[in-house]
PDB file of C-alpha atoms in Angstrom:
ATOM      1  CA  GLY S   1      99.080 -21.695   1.472  1.00  0.00           C
ATOM      2  CA  ASN S   2      98.937 -18.011   0.680  1.00  0.00           C
ATOM      3  CA  SER S   3     102.102 -16.125  -0.195  1.00  0.00           C
ATOM      4  CA  VAL S   4     103.436 -12.896  -1.684  1.00  0.00           C
ATOM      5  CA  THR S   5     106.545 -12.583  -3.821  1.00  0.00           C
ATOM      6  CA  GLN S   6     107.946  -9.206  -4.627  1.00  0.00           C
ATOM      7  CA  MET S   7     110.856  -7.918  -6.604  1.00  0.00           C
ATOM      8  CA  GLU S   8     114.119  -8.040  -4.771  1.00  0.00           C
ATOM      9  CA  GLY S   9     115.922  -4.824  -4.131  1.00  0.00           C
ATOM     10  CA  PRO S  10     117.512  -2.614  -3.574  1.00  0.00           C
ATOM     11  CA  VAL S  11     116.297  -0.362  -6.363  1.00  0.00           C
ATOM     12  CA  THR S  12     118.141   2.883  -7.059  1.00  0.00           C
ATOM     13  CA  LEU S  13     116.664   5.486  -9.395  1.00  0.00           C
ATOM     14  CA  SER S  14     117.308   9.065 -10.347  1.00  0.00           C
ATOM     15  CA  GLU S  15     114.704  11.681  -9.559  1.00  0.00           C
ATOM     16  CA  GLU S  16     111.857  11.791 -12.117  1.00  0.00           C
ATOM     17  CA  ALA S  17     112.519   8.224 -13.295  1.00  0.00           C
ATOM     18  CA  PHE S  18     109.712   5.709 -13.781  1.00  0.00           C
ATOM     19  CA  LEU S  19     109.250   3.154 -11.016  1.00  0.00           C
ATOM     20  CA  THR S  20     107.920  -0.391 -11.180  1.00  0.00           C
ATOM     21  CA  ILE S  21     108.075  -2.816  -8.273  1.00  0.00           C
ATOM     22  CA  ASN S  22     106.722  -6.223  -9.176  1.00  0.00           C
ATOM     23  CA  CYS S  23     104.467  -8.200  -6.867  1.00  0.00           C
ATOM     24  CA  THR S  24     102.797 -11.557  -7.462  1.00  0.00           C
ATOM     25  CA  TYR S  25     100.672 -13.554  -5.086  1.00  0.00           C
ATOM     26  CA  THR S  26      99.312 -17.005  -4.407  1.00  0.00           C
ATOM     27  CA  ALA S  27      96.009 -17.290  -2.615  1.00  0.00           C
ATOM     28  CA  THR S  28      93.405 -19.970  -2.078  1.00  0.00           C
ATOM     29  CA  GLY S  29      90.559 -17.472  -1.819  1.00  0.00           C
ATOM     30  CA  TYR S  30      89.842 -13.966  -3.133  1.00  0.00           C
ATOM     31  CA  PRO S  31      92.263 -11.725  -1.301  1.00  0.00           C
ATOM     32  CA  SER S  32      92.425  -7.987  -0.885  1.00  0.00           C
ATOM     33  CA  LEU S  33      95.800  -6.588  -1.947  1.00  0.00           C
ATOM     34  CA  PHE S  34      97.826  -3.787  -0.421  1.00  0.00           C
ATOM     35  CA  TRP S  35     100.993  -1.801  -0.772  1.00  0.00           C
ATOM     36  CA  TYR S  36     102.518  -0.468   2.427  1.00  0.00           C
ATOM     37  CA  VAL S  37     105.443   1.939   2.720  1.00  0.00           C
ATOM     38  CA  GLN S  38     107.976   2.146   5.529  1.00  0.00           C
ATOM     39  CA  TYR S  39     110.015   5.323   5.867  1.00  0.00           C
ATOM     40  CA  PRO S  40     113.277   5.146   7.839  1.00  0.00           C
ATOM     41  CA  GLY S  41     112.708   4.615  11.557  1.00  0.00           C
ATOM     42  CA  GLU S  42     108.941   4.385  11.233  1.00  0.00           C
ATOM     43  CA  GLY S  43     106.204   1.783  11.145  1.00  0.00           C
ATOM     44  CA  LEU S  44     104.431   0.748   7.965  1.00  0.00           C
ATOM     45  CA  GLN S  45     101.767   2.971   6.456  1.00  0.00           C
ATOM     46  CA  LEU S  46      99.109   1.979   3.984  1.00  0.00           C
ATOM     47  CA  LEU S  47      99.935   3.385   0.544  1.00  0.00           C
ATOM     48  CA  LEU S  48      97.103   1.936  -1.536  1.00  0.00           C
ATOM     49  CA  LYS S  49      94.815  -1.048  -1.804  1.00  0.00           C
ATOM     50  CA  ALA S  50      92.514  -2.970  -4.153  1.00  0.00           C
ATOM     51  CA  THR S  51      89.816  -5.346  -3.028  1.00  0.00           C
ATOM     52  CA  LYS S  52      88.761  -7.131  -6.216  1.00  0.00           C
ATOM     53  CA  ALA S  53      89.953  -8.037  -9.679  1.00  0.00           C
ATOM     54  CA  ASP S  54      90.617  -5.110 -12.045  1.00  0.00           C
ATOM     55  CA  ASP S  55      90.432  -2.568  -9.226  1.00  0.00           C
ATOM     56  CA  LYS S  56      93.123   0.090  -9.373  1.00  0.00           C
ATOM     57  CA  GLY S  57      94.454   1.543  -6.159  1.00  0.00           C
ATOM     58  CA  SER S  58      96.162   4.919  -6.278  1.00  0.00           C
ATOM     59  CA  ASN S  59      97.680   7.415  -3.866  1.00  0.00           C
ATOM     60  CA  LYS S  60     100.426  10.084  -3.971  1.00  0.00           C
ATOM     61  CA  GLY S  61     101.096   9.354  -7.648  1.00  0.00           C
ATOM     62  CA  PHE S  62     101.510   5.618  -7.056  1.00  0.00           C
ATOM     63  CA  GLU S  63      99.217   3.108  -8.765  1.00  0.00           C
ATOM     64  CA  ALA S  64      98.670  -0.639  -8.764  1.00  0.00           C
ATOM     65  CA  THR S  65      96.071  -2.756 -10.564  1.00  0.00           C
ATOM     66  CA  TYR S  66      94.700  -6.034  -9.208  1.00  0.00           C
ATOM     67  CA  ARG S  67      95.277  -8.537 -12.023  1.00  0.00           C
ATOM     68  CA  LYS S  68      93.621 -11.835 -11.232  1.00  0.00           C
ATOM     69  CA  GLU S  69      94.667 -13.497 -14.499  1.00  0.00           C
ATOM     70  CA  THR S  70      98.355 -12.948 -13.753  1.00  0.00           C
ATOM     71  CA  THR S  71      97.965 -12.911  -9.930  1.00  0.00           C
ATOM     72  CA  SER S  72      99.883  -9.652  -9.829  1.00  0.00           C
ATOM     73  CA  PHE S  73      99.703  -6.241  -8.165  1.00  0.00           C
ATOM     74  CA  HIS S  74     102.666  -4.283  -9.494  1.00  0.00           C
ATOM     75  CA  LEU S  75     103.396  -0.851  -8.030  1.00  0.00           C
ATOM     76  CA  GLU S  76     104.131   2.005 -10.458  1.00  0.00           C
ATOM     77  CA  LYS S  77     104.907   5.685 -10.310  1.00  0.00           C
ATOM     78  CA  GLY S  78     105.591   7.875 -13.291  1.00  0.00           C
ATOM     79  CA  SER S  79     108.110  10.250 -11.751  1.00  0.00           C
ATOM     80  CA  VAL S  80     109.754   9.447  -8.427  1.00  0.00           C
ATOM     81  CA  GLN S  81     111.045  12.006  -5.960  1.00  0.00           C
ATOM     82  CA  VAL S  82     113.802  11.823  -3.371  1.00  0.00           C
ATOM     83  CA  SER S  83     111.090  11.787  -0.708  1.00  0.00           C
ATOM     84  CA  ASP S  84     109.829   8.439  -2.099  1.00  0.00           C
ATOM     85  CA  SER S  85     112.942   6.704  -0.774  1.00  0.00           C
ATOM     86  CA  ALA S  86     111.597   3.997   1.537  1.00  0.00           C
ATOM     87  CA  VAL S  87     110.912   0.273   1.791  1.00  0.00           C
ATOM     88  CA  TYR S  88     107.775  -0.904  -0.009  1.00  0.00           C
ATOM     89  CA  PHE S  89     105.828  -4.005   1.018  1.00  0.00           C
ATOM     90  CA  CYS S  90     103.220  -5.840  -0.998  1.00  0.00           C
ATOM     91  CA  ALA S  91     100.645  -7.666   1.127  1.00  0.00           C
ATOM     92  CA  LEU S  92      97.433  -9.652   0.924  1.00  0.00           C
ATOM     93  CA  ILE S  93      94.669 -10.548   3.309  1.00  0.00           C
ATOM     94  CA  ASP S  94      92.415 -13.503   2.646  1.00  0.00           C
ATOM     95  CA  SER S  95      89.160 -12.773   4.451  1.00  0.00           C
ATOM     96  CA  GLY S  96      87.802 -16.156   3.425  1.00  0.00           C
ATOM     97  CA  ASN S  97      90.694 -17.927   5.119  1.00  0.00           C
ATOM     98  CA  ASN S  98      90.523 -16.647   8.688  1.00  0.00           C
ATOM     99  CA  ASN S  99      91.946 -13.262   7.654  1.00  0.00           C
ATOM    100  CA  ASP S 100      95.279 -14.818   6.740  1.00  0.00           C
ATOM    101  CA  MET S 101      97.681 -11.883   6.257  1.00  0.00           C
ATOM    102  CA  ARG S 102     100.878 -12.211   4.197  1.00  0.00           C
ATOM    103  CA  PHE S 103     103.617  -9.726   3.416  1.00  0.00           C
ATOM    104  CA  GLY S 104     106.318  -9.754   0.799  1.00  0.00           C
ATOM    105  CA  ALA S 105     109.953  -9.388   1.825  1.00  0.00           C
ATOM    106  CA  GLY S 106     110.016  -5.670   1.020  1.00  0.00           C
ATOM    107  CA  THR S 107     111.827  -3.668  -1.661  1.00  0.00           C
ATOM    108  CA  ARG S 108     114.114  -0.824  -0.678  1.00  0.00           C
ATOM    109  CA  LEU S 109     113.920   2.148  -3.028  1.00  0.00           C
ATOM    110  CA  THR S 110     116.539   4.892  -3.061  1.00  0.00           C
ATOM    111  CA  VAL S 111     115.956   7.944  -5.234  1.00  0.00           C
ATOM    112  CA  LYS S 112     118.975  10.123  -5.962  1.00  0.00           C
ATOM    113  CA  PRO S 113     118.714  13.816  -6.852  1.00  0.00           C
TER     114      PRO S 113
ATOM    115  CA  GLU O   1      94.533  11.288  16.449  1.00  0.00           C
ATOM    116  CA  ALA O   2      94.152   7.656  15.414  1.00  0.00           C
ATOM    117  CA  GLN O   3      97.211   5.753  16.472  1.00  0.00           C
ATOM    118  CA  VAL O   4      98.832   2.562  17.659  1.00  0.00           C
ATOM    119  CA  THR O   5     101.380   2.974  20.426  1.00  0.00           C
ATOM    120  CA  GLN O   6     104.058   0.542  21.504  1.00  0.00           C
ATOM    121  CA  ASN O   7     106.366   0.574  24.491  1.00  0.00           C
ATOM    122  CA  PRO O   8     109.235   0.428  24.879  1.00  0.00           C
ATOM    123  CA  ARG O   9     110.667   1.575  21.543  1.00  0.00           C
ATOM    124  CA  TYR O  10     114.068   0.112  22.280  1.00  0.00           C
ATOM    125  CA  LEU O  11     114.998  -2.685  24.658  1.00  0.00           C
ATOM    126  CA  ILE O  12     118.224  -4.526  25.357  1.00  0.00           C
ATOM    127  CA  THR O  13     117.888  -7.514  27.645  1.00  0.00           C
ATOM    128  CA  VAL O  14     119.592 -10.762  28.568  1.00  0.00           C
ATOM    129  CA  THR O  15     118.659 -14.331  27.780  1.00  0.00           C
ATOM    130  CA  GLY O  16     115.926 -15.685  30.010  1.00  0.00           C
ATOM    131  CA  LYS O  17     114.700 -12.434  31.531  1.00  0.00           C
ATOM    132  CA  LYS O  18     110.947 -12.174  31.006  1.00  0.00           C
ATOM    133  CA  LEU O  19     109.722  -9.072  29.213  1.00  0.00           C
ATOM    134  CA  THR O  20     106.497  -7.544  27.943  1.00  0.00           C
ATOM    135  CA  VAL O  21     106.023  -5.184  25.025  1.00  0.00           C
ATOM    136  CA  THR O  22     102.801  -3.243  25.286  1.00  0.00           C
ATOM    137  CA  CYS O  23     100.543  -2.266  22.403  1.00  0.00           C
ATOM    138  CA  SER O  24      97.517  -0.014  22.546  1.00  0.00           C
ATOM    139  CA  GLN O  25      95.171   1.379  19.880  1.00  0.00           C
ATOM    140  CA  ASN O  26      92.537   4.112  20.129  1.00  0.00           C
ATOM    141  CA  MET O  27      90.459   3.252  17.047  1.00  0.00           C
ATOM    142  CA  ASN O  28      88.175   0.626  18.623  1.00  0.00           C
ATOM    143  CA  HIS O  29      89.517  -1.959  16.186  1.00  0.00           C
ATOM    144  CA  GLU O  30      88.586  -5.591  16.707  1.00  0.00           C
ATOM    145  CA  TYR O  31      91.605  -7.060  14.942  1.00  0.00           C
ATOM    146  CA  MET O  32      95.121  -6.736  16.352  1.00  0.00           C
ATOM    147  CA  SER O  33      98.339  -8.531  15.509  1.00  0.00           C
ATOM    148  CA  TRP O  34     102.056  -8.735  16.206  1.00  0.00           C
ATOM    149  CA  TYR O  35     104.777  -9.049  13.581  1.00  0.00           C
ATOM    150  CA  ARG O  36     108.500  -9.344  13.601  1.00  0.00           C
ATOM    151  CA  GLN O  37     110.606  -7.844  10.843  1.00  0.00           C
ATOM    152  CA  ASP O  38     113.921  -9.406   9.929  1.00  0.00           C
ATOM    153  CA  PRO O  39     116.212  -8.516   6.993  1.00  0.00           C
ATOM    154  CA  GLY O  40     115.283 -10.401   3.840  1.00  0.00           C
ATOM    155  CA  LEU O  41     112.230 -11.995   5.455  1.00  0.00           C
ATOM    156  CA  GLY O  42     109.794  -9.110   5.462  1.00  0.00           C
ATOM    157  CA  LEU O  43     107.113  -9.164   8.142  1.00  0.00           C
ATOM    158  CA  ARG O  44     106.095 -12.426   9.723  1.00  0.00           C
ATOM    159  CA  GLN O  45     103.021 -12.674  11.870  1.00  0.00           C
ATOM    160  CA  ILE O  46     103.541 -13.906  15.428  1.00  0.00           C
ATOM    161  CA  TYR O  47     100.024 -13.840  16.889  1.00  0.00           C
ATOM    162  CA  TYR O  48      96.764 -12.175  16.058  1.00  0.00           C
ATOM    163  CA  SER O  49      93.474 -11.498  17.800  1.00  0.00           C
ATOM    164  CA  MET O  50      90.062 -11.156  16.181  1.00  0.00           C
ATOM    165  CA  ASN O  51      88.501  -9.718  19.336  1.00  0.00           C
ATOM    166  CA  VAL O  52      88.648  -9.698  23.135  1.00  0.00           C
ATOM    167  CA  GLU O  53      89.680 -13.080  24.567  1.00  0.00           C
ATOM    168  CA  VAL O  54      90.220 -14.496  21.048  1.00  0.00           C
ATOM    169  CA  THR O  55      93.820 -15.074  20.010  1.00  0.00           C
ATOM    170  CA  ASP O  56      95.452 -17.298  17.395  1.00  0.00           C
ATOM    171  CA  LYS O  57      98.934 -18.275  16.330  1.00  0.00           C
ATOM    172  CA  GLY O  58     100.502 -16.740  13.278  1.00  0.00           C
ATOM    173  CA  ASP O  59     103.479 -18.117  11.383  1.00  0.00           C
ATOM    174  CA  VAL O  60     106.146 -17.785  14.072  1.00  0.00           C
ATOM    175  CA  PRO O  61     104.507 -18.086  17.531  1.00  0.00           C
ATOM    176  CA  GLU O  62     107.192 -20.143  19.280  1.00  0.00           C
ATOM    177  CA  GLY O  63     108.627 -18.372  22.302  1.00  0.00           C
ATOM    178  CA  TYR O  64     105.869 -15.748  22.474  1.00  0.00           C
ATOM    179  CA  LYS O  65     102.602 -15.293  24.330  1.00  0.00           C
ATOM    180  CA  VAL O  66      99.832 -12.742  23.984  1.00  0.00           C
ATOM    181  CA  SER O  67      96.653 -11.799  25.767  1.00  0.00           C
ATOM    182  CA  ARG O  68      93.612  -9.715  24.814  1.00  0.00           C
ATOM    183  CA  LYS O  69      91.704  -8.815  27.944  1.00  0.00           C
ATOM    184  CA  GLU O  70      90.609  -5.427  26.645  1.00  0.00           C
ATOM    185  CA  LYS O  71      89.825  -4.321  23.122  1.00  0.00           C
ATOM    186  CA  ARG O  72      92.465  -1.598  23.029  1.00  0.00           C
ATOM    187  CA  ASN O  73      95.451  -3.541  24.411  1.00  0.00           C
ATOM    188  CA  PHE O  74      97.386  -6.485  23.015  1.00  0.00           C
ATOM    189  CA  PRO O  75     100.652  -7.088  24.893  1.00  0.00           C
ATOM    190  CA  LEU O  76     103.387  -9.379  23.607  1.00  0.00           C
ATOM    191  CA  ILE O  77     105.120 -11.475  26.247  1.00  0.00           C
ATOM    192  CA  LEU O  78     108.484 -13.196  25.971  1.00  0.00           C
ATOM    193  CA  GLU O  79     108.684 -15.540  28.947  1.00  0.00           C
ATOM    194  CA  SER O  80     112.313 -16.551  28.366  1.00  0.00           C
ATOM    195  CA  PRO O  81     113.860 -14.480  25.587  1.00  0.00           C
ATOM    196  CA  SER O  82     116.630 -15.948  23.480  1.00  0.00           C
ATOM    197  CA  PRO O  83     119.090 -14.272  21.071  1.00  0.00           C
ATOM    198  CA  ASN O  84     117.120 -15.501  18.020  1.00  0.00           C
ATOM    199  CA  GLN O  85     114.283 -13.236  19.151  1.00  0.00           C
ATOM    200  CA  THR O  86     116.429 -10.192  18.489  1.00  0.00           C
ATOM    201  CA  SER O  87     114.324  -8.354  15.945  1.00  0.00           C
ATOM    202  CA  LEU O  88     112.145  -5.353  15.146  1.00  0.00           C
ATOM    203  CA  TYR O  89     108.588  -5.877  16.370  1.00  0.00           C
ATOM    204  CA  PHE O  90     105.438  -4.192  15.123  1.00  0.00           C
ATOM    205  CA  CYS O  91     101.946  -4.180  16.512  1.00  0.00           C
ATOM    206  CA  ALA O  92      99.053  -3.444  14.167  1.00  0.00           C
ATOM    207  CA  SER O  93      95.293  -3.060  14.337  1.00  0.00           C
ATOM    208  CA  SER O  94      92.545  -2.984  11.751  1.00  0.00           C
ATOM    209  CA  SER O  95      88.823  -2.882  11.255  1.00  0.00           C
ATOM    210  CA  PRO O  96      87.149  -5.998   9.799  1.00  0.00           C
ATOM    211  CA  LEU O  97      85.360  -3.700   7.364  1.00  0.00           C
ATOM    212  CA  THR O  98      88.424  -2.378   5.542  1.00  0.00           C
ATOM    213  CA  TYR O  99      91.289  -4.718   6.519  1.00  0.00           C
ATOM    214  CA  GLU O 100      93.606  -1.697   6.378  1.00  0.00           C
ATOM    215  CA  GLN O 101      96.224  -2.145   9.044  1.00  0.00           C
ATOM    216  CA  TYR O 102      97.531   0.649  11.252  1.00  0.00           C
ATOM    217  CA  PHE O 103     101.016  -0.010  12.542  1.00  0.00           C
ATOM    218  CA  GLY O 104     102.774   1.104  15.669  1.00  0.00           C
ATOM    219  CA  PRO O 105     106.232   2.719  15.460  1.00  0.00           C
ATOM    220  CA  GLY O 106     108.066  -0.519  16.249  1.00  0.00           C
ATOM    221  CA  THR O 107     110.079  -1.940  19.139  1.00  0.00           C
ATOM    222  CA  ARG O 108     113.680  -2.850  18.520  1.00  0.00           C
ATOM    223  CA  LEU O 109     114.596  -5.724  20.813  1.00  0.00           C
ATOM    224  CA  THR O 110     118.097  -7.034  21.382  1.00  0.00           C
ATOM    225  CA  VAL O 111     118.609 -10.185  23.436  1.00  0.00           C
ATOM    226  CA  THR O 112     122.193 -10.895  24.479  1.00  0.00           C
TER     227      THR O 112
END
């Protein structure tokens, strides 16, 4: 079946540090890939997405590239801010498999000033 | 404003007392789903609905029921709640064109 594995946290960084959160997936079809962010006390919000191989999703300085050869969708940001502190979820949806939706376990990021 | 609303936001109840968590969206989305979030497990899908009167089980449907009589509403029903259903619950909706999910603010349920 489909699954998403993401880097375990928590991750603690200083402001302006480089961020990478690893995400790999297993899918029987050709999934769309997403990163969602959850700020404290809130629901998840879409951060970025990519729908096919080699697509790059980007938003708010975050980027992730859909790598079919390595089945990966790693999240990166060049310079994190305190306001980026949140839990980040990698996810896939397999539209060819009854819209099967899978989330990773989430990675908690804390950015210190 | 496009949004998904859930009620109640917080609920403490006792084992066996039936409860309903409501979910409503104003985006005319066909697809709606319920998730539970538990530490270390991420989000797990409970039930989903592709359209009115069409519902399907997700990964963890035991102990839950849903209905989809109208496009905008997708209530989650716990007929006889048990302590292992203590969790944070999220409702979400999406369009089949984009698959981008919009999440509600969450309902924190405690069953004693």
